[in-house]
């Protein structure tokens, strides 16, 4: 059994969750934020049998796109009177960052 942790862009999350649930997988969506861009993204938790991992990753790959973002770094400390406008830096975000970890057990507890 595996726990798949997938960090995806918010724009891709809705369609991806729909596709995963349509294929019979259970998904938990958690709102998260990337440490670099400090923008909202989505983390999905998907517990699955080993044989389901590859089909799940295929669905993730099909629904997550690479996007280009431009980040303005902090302006350098300038000598008095000088101004250096920061040049935006191009960053490629996505498709998805996926961690596949061994899960000992998955239990749904009821009273
Ligand atoms: P962020 O940390 O906001 O990173 C967004 C994008 O910025 C990254 O896209 C990457 O292209 C770039 N980036 C991140 N750290 C960088 C650095 N130190 N220097 C230069 N560029 C950097 P992705 O690689 O597609 O990552 C998308 C999101 O996935 C990340 O958002 C973060 O939330 C998560 N993530 C990526 N790698 C991770 C890891 N090793 N552990 C945990 N979360 C990770």
CSV table of C-alpha atoms and ligand atoms in Angstrom, one decimal:
chain,number,residue,atom,x,y,z
A,1,UNK,CA,0.0,0.0,0.0
A,2,UNK,CA,1.2,3.5,-0.8
A,3,UNK,CA,0.4,7.1,0.1
A,4,UNK,CA,0.7,9.4,-2.8
A,5,UNK,CA,1.2,13.0,-1.9
A,6,UNK,CA,0.9,15.3,-4.9
A,7,UNK,CA,1.5,19.0,-4.8
A,8,UNK,CA,-0.3,20.5,-7.8
A,9,UNK,CA,-1.3,24.0,-9.0
A,10,UNK,CA,-4.7,25.2,-8.0
A,11,UNK,CA,-5.8,25.7,-11.6
A,12,UNK,CA,-5.3,21.9,-12.2
A,13,UNK,CA,-6.7,20.6,-9.0
A,14,UNK,CA,-10.5,20.5,-9.8
A,15,UNK,CA,-10.2,18.5,-13.0
A,16,UNK,CA,-7.6,16.2,-11.5
A,17,UNK,CA,-9.8,15.4,-8.5
A,18,UNK,CA,-12.7,14.8,-10.8
A,19,UNK,CA,-10.7,12.4,-13.0
A,20,UNK,CA,-9.3,10.5,-9.9
A,21,UNK,CA,-12.6,10.1,-8.3
A,22,UNK,CA,-14.2,9.0,-11.6
A,23,UNK,CA,-11.5,6.3,-11.8
A,24,UNK,CA,-12.6,5.1,-8.4
A,25,UNK,CA,-9.8,6.6,-6.2
A,26,UNK,CA,-10.4,8.3,-2.9
A,27,UNK,CA,-8.7,11.8,-2.6
A,28,UNK,CA,-8.2,14.3,0.1
A,29,UNK,CA,-7.6,17.9,-0.9
A,30,UNK,CA,-5.5,20.2,1.3
A,31,UNK,CA,-4.9,23.8,0.7
A,32,UNK,CA,-1.2,24.5,0.8
A,33,UNK,CA,1.4,27.2,-0.1
A,34,UNK,CA,4.7,26.8,-1.8
A,35,UNK,CA,7.7,28.0,0.2
A,36,UNK,CA,9.4,29.7,-2.8
A,37,UNK,CA,6.6,31.6,-4.6
A,38,UNK,CA,4.4,31.8,-1.4
A,39,UNK,CA,1.4,31.2,-3.6
A,40,UNK,CA,-1.5,28.9,-2.8
A,41,UNK,CA,-1.3,25.4,-4.3
A,42,UNK,CA,-3.1,22.2,-3.5
A,43,UNK,CA,-1.8,19.0,-1.9
A,44,UNK,CA,-3.6,15.8,-2.6
A,45,UNK,CA,-3.5,12.7,-0.4
A,46,UNK,CA,-4.3,9.5,-2.2
A,47,UNK,CA,-3.9,6.1,-0.5
A,48,UNK,CA,-3.8,3.3,-3.0
A,49,UNK,CA,-2.8,-0.3,-3.5
A,50,UNK,CA,0.6,-0.8,-5.2
A,51,UNK,CA,-0.9,-1.8,-8.5
A,52,UNK,CA,-2.9,1.5,-8.6
A,53,UNK,CA,0.1,3.8,-8.3
A,54,UNK,CA,1.1,3.9,-12.0
A,55,UNK,CA,-2.5,4.5,-13.3
A,56,UNK,CA,-2.9,7.3,-10.7
A,57,UNK,CA,0.4,8.9,-11.7
A,58,UNK,CA,-0.7,8.7,-15.3
A,59,UNK,CA,-3.9,10.6,-14.4
A,60,UNK,CA,-1.9,13.2,-12.5
A,61,UNK,CA,0.5,13.7,-15.4
A,62,UNK,CA,-2.4,14.1,-17.9
A,63,UNK,CA,-4.1,16.8,-15.8
A,64,UNK,CA,-1.2,18.9,-14.5
A,65,UNK,CA,0.4,21.5,-16.7
A,66,UNK,CA,3.7,23.4,-16.6
A,67,UNK,CA,3.3,27.2,-16.3
A,68,UNK,CA,5.7,30.0,-16.4
A,69,UNK,CA,5.8,32.5,-13.6
A,70,UNK,CA,7.9,35.6,-13.2
A,71,UNK,CA,9.2,36.5,-9.8
A,72,UNK,CA,10.7,39.9,-9.0
A,73,UNK,CA,13.6,39.4,-6.6
A,74,UNK,CA,14.2,42.0,-3.9
A,75,UNK,CA,16.1,45.0,-5.3
A,76,UNK,CA,19.8,45.0,-4.4
A,77,UNK,CA,20.9,47.5,-1.8
A,78,UNK,CA,21.9,50.5,-3.9
A,79,UNK,CA,24.3,53.3,-3.2
A,80,UNK,CA,22.4,56.5,-2.3
A,81,UNK,CA,20.7,58.0,-5.3
A,82,UNK,CA,21.1,54.9,-7.5
A,83,UNK,CA,18.2,52.7,-8.6
A,84,UNK,CA,18.4,49.2,-10.0
A,85,UNK,CA,15.0,47.9,-11.0
A,86,UNK,CA,15.0,44.2,-10.3
A,87,UNK,CA,14.8,42.0,-13.4
A,88,UNK,CA,12.0,39.4,-13.1
A,89,UNK,CA,13.2,35.9,-12.9
A,90,UNK,CA,11.4,33.2,-15.0
A,91,UNK,CA,10.3,30.1,-13.0
A,92,UNK,CA,8.7,27.0,-14.4
A,93,UNK,CA,6.0,25.6,-12.1
A,94,UNK,CA,4.6,22.2,-12.4
A,95,UNK,CA,3.2,19.8,-13.7
A,96,UNK,CA,3.1,18.2,-10.2
A,97,UNK,CA,5.5,17.3,-7.4
A,98,UNK,CA,4.7,13.8,-6.3
A,99,UNK,CA,5.9,11.8,-3.3
A,100,UNK,CA,5.1,8.1,-3.1
A,101,UNK,CA,5.6,6.7,0.3
A,102,UNK,CA,5.0,3.3,1.8
A,103,UNK,CA,1.8,3.2,3.9
A,104,UNK,CA,1.6,0.4,6.5
A,105,UNK,CA,-2.1,0.4,6.7
A,106,UNK,CA,-5.2,2.4,5.8
A,107,UNK,CA,-8.1,2.1,8.2
A,108,UNK,CA,-11.5,3.7,8.2
A,109,UNK,CA,-12.6,3.7,11.8
A,110,UNK,CA,-16.3,3.7,12.6
A,111,UNK,CA,-17.8,3.8,16.2
B,1,LIG,P1,7.1,26.6,-4.6
B,1,LIG,O1,8.0,26.3,-3.4
B,1,LIG,O2,6.3,27.9,-4.5
B,1,LIG,O3,7.9,26.6,-5.9
B,1,LIG,C1,7.4,27.0,-7.1
B,1,LIG,C2,8.4,26.8,-8.2
B,1,LIG,O4,9.5,27.7,-8.0
B,1,LIG,C3,9.0,25.4,-8.3
B,1,LIG,O5,8.1,24.6,-9.1
B,1,LIG,C4,10.3,25.6,-8.9
B,1,LIG,O6,10.3,25.7,-10.3
B,1,LIG,C5,10.7,27.0,-8.4
B,1,LIG,N1,11.6,26.9,-7.2
B,1,LIG,C6,11.3,26.4,-6.0
B,1,LIG,N2,12.3,26.5,-5.1
B,1,LIG,C7,13.3,27.1,-5.8
B,1,LIG,C8,14.6,27.6,-5.5
B,1,LIG,N3,15.2,27.4,-4.3
B,1,LIG,N4,15.4,28.2,-6.5
B,1,LIG,C9,14.8,28.4,-7.7
B,1,LIG,N5,13.6,28.0,-8.1
B,1,LIG,C10,12.8,27.4,-7.2
B,1,LIG,P2,7.9,23.1,-8.8
B,1,LIG,O7,9.2,22.4,-8.7
B,1,LIG,O8,7.0,22.6,-9.9
B,1,LIG,O9,7.2,23.0,-7.4
B,1,LIG,C11,5.9,23.4,-7.2
B,1,LIG,C12,5.5,23.3,-5.7
B,1,LIG,O10,5.7,22.0,-5.3
B,1,LIG,C13,6.4,24.2,-4.8
B,1,LIG,O11,6.0,25.5,-4.8
B,1,LIG,C14,6.2,23.4,-3.5
B,1,LIG,O12,5.0,23.8,-2.9
B,1,LIG,C15,6.1,22.0,-3.9
B,1,LIG,N6,7.4,21.3,-3.9
B,1,LIG,C16,8.4,21.2,-4.9
B,1,LIG,N7,9.4,20.5,-4.5
B,1,LIG,C17,9.2,20.2,-3.2
B,1,LIG,C18,9.9,19.4,-2.3
B,1,LIG,N8,11.2,18.9,-2.5
B,1,LIG,N9,9.4,19.2,-1.0
B,1,LIG,C19,8.2,19.7,-0.7
B,1,LIG,N10,7.4,20.4,-1.6
B,1,LIG,C20,7.9,20.7,-2.8
